Coordinates of C-alpha atoms in Angstrom, one line a residue:
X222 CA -15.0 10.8 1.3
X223 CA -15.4 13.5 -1.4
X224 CA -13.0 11.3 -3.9
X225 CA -14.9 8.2 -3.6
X226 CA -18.6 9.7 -3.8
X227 CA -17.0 11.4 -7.3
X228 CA -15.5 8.2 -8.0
X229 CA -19.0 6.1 -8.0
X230 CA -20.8 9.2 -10.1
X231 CA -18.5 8.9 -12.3
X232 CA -18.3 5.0 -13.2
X233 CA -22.6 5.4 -12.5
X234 CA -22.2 7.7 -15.4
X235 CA -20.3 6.0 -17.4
X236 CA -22.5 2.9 -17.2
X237 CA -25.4 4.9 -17.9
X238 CA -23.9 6.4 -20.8
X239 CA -22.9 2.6 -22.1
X240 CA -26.7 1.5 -21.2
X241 CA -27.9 4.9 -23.5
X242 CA -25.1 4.4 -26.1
X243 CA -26.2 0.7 -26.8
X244 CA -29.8 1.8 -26.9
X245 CA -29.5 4.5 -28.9
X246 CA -26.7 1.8 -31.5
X247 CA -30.0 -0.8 -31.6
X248 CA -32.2 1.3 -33.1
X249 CA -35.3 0.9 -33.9
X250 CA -35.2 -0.5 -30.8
X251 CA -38.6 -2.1 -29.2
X252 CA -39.1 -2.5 -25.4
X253 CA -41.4 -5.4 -26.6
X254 CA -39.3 -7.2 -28.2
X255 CA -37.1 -10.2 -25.9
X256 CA -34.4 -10.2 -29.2
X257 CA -33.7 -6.9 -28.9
X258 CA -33.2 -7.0 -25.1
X259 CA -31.1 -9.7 -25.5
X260 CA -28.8 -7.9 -28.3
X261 CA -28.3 -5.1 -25.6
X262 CA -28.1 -7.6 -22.8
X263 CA -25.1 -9.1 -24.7
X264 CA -23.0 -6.4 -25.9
X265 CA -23.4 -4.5 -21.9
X266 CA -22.1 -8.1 -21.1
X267 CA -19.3 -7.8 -23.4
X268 CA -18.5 -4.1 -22.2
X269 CA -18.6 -5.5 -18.5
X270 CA -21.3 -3.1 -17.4
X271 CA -22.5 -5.7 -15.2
X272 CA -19.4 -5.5 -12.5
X273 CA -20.0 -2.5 -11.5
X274 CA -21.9 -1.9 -8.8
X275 CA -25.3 -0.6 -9.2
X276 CA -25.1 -1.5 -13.0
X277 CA -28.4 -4.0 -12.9
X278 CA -31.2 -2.3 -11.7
X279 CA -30.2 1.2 -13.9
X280 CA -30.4 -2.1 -17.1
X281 CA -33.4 -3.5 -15.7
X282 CA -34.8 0.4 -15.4
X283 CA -34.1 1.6 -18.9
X284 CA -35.3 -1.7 -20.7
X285 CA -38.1 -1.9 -18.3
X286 CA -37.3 -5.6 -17.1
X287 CA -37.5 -7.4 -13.7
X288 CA -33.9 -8.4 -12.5
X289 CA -35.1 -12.2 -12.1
X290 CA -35.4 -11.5 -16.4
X291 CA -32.1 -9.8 -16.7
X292 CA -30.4 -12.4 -15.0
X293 CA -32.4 -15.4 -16.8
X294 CA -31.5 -13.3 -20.2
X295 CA -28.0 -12.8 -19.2
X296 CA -27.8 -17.3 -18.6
X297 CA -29.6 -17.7 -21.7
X298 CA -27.0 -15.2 -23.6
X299 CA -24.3 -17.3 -21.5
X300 CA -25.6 -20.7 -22.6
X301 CA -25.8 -20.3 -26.1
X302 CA -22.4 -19.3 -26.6

């Protein structure tokens, strides 16, 4: 229905927003670098950007990353806490 396609634009935006918003709070940011992946990795963790639906491969998009890295990142992250 209308409502639900809104619904899923709306929490895609928002996650993209998040994803842009962290980017833009890690600057100077470098696509080379794994630490600053892993910074943003960590705090879109924190926010719970990865529950909603579609959330991983618009992350693995923007920082340019396979989702096999994301999700090793992400255990690493996980494992050192």
């Amino acid at each position: 229905t209308k409502k639900e396609n809104n619904g899923e634009l709306n929490i895609e935006t928002i996650t993209i927003d998040l994803i842009m918003e962290e980017l833009e709070n890690s600057k100077p940011f470098s696509l080379d670098s794994r630490e600053s992946k892993m910074t943003i990795l960590k705090r879109l963790d924190e926010k719970g950007v990865f529950e909603v639906r579609k959330a991983v491969p618009k992350v693995c998009e923007v920082l340019q990353i396979s989702q096999a890295s994301l999700y090793k990142y992400l255990q690493k992250i996980k494992s050192s806490e």
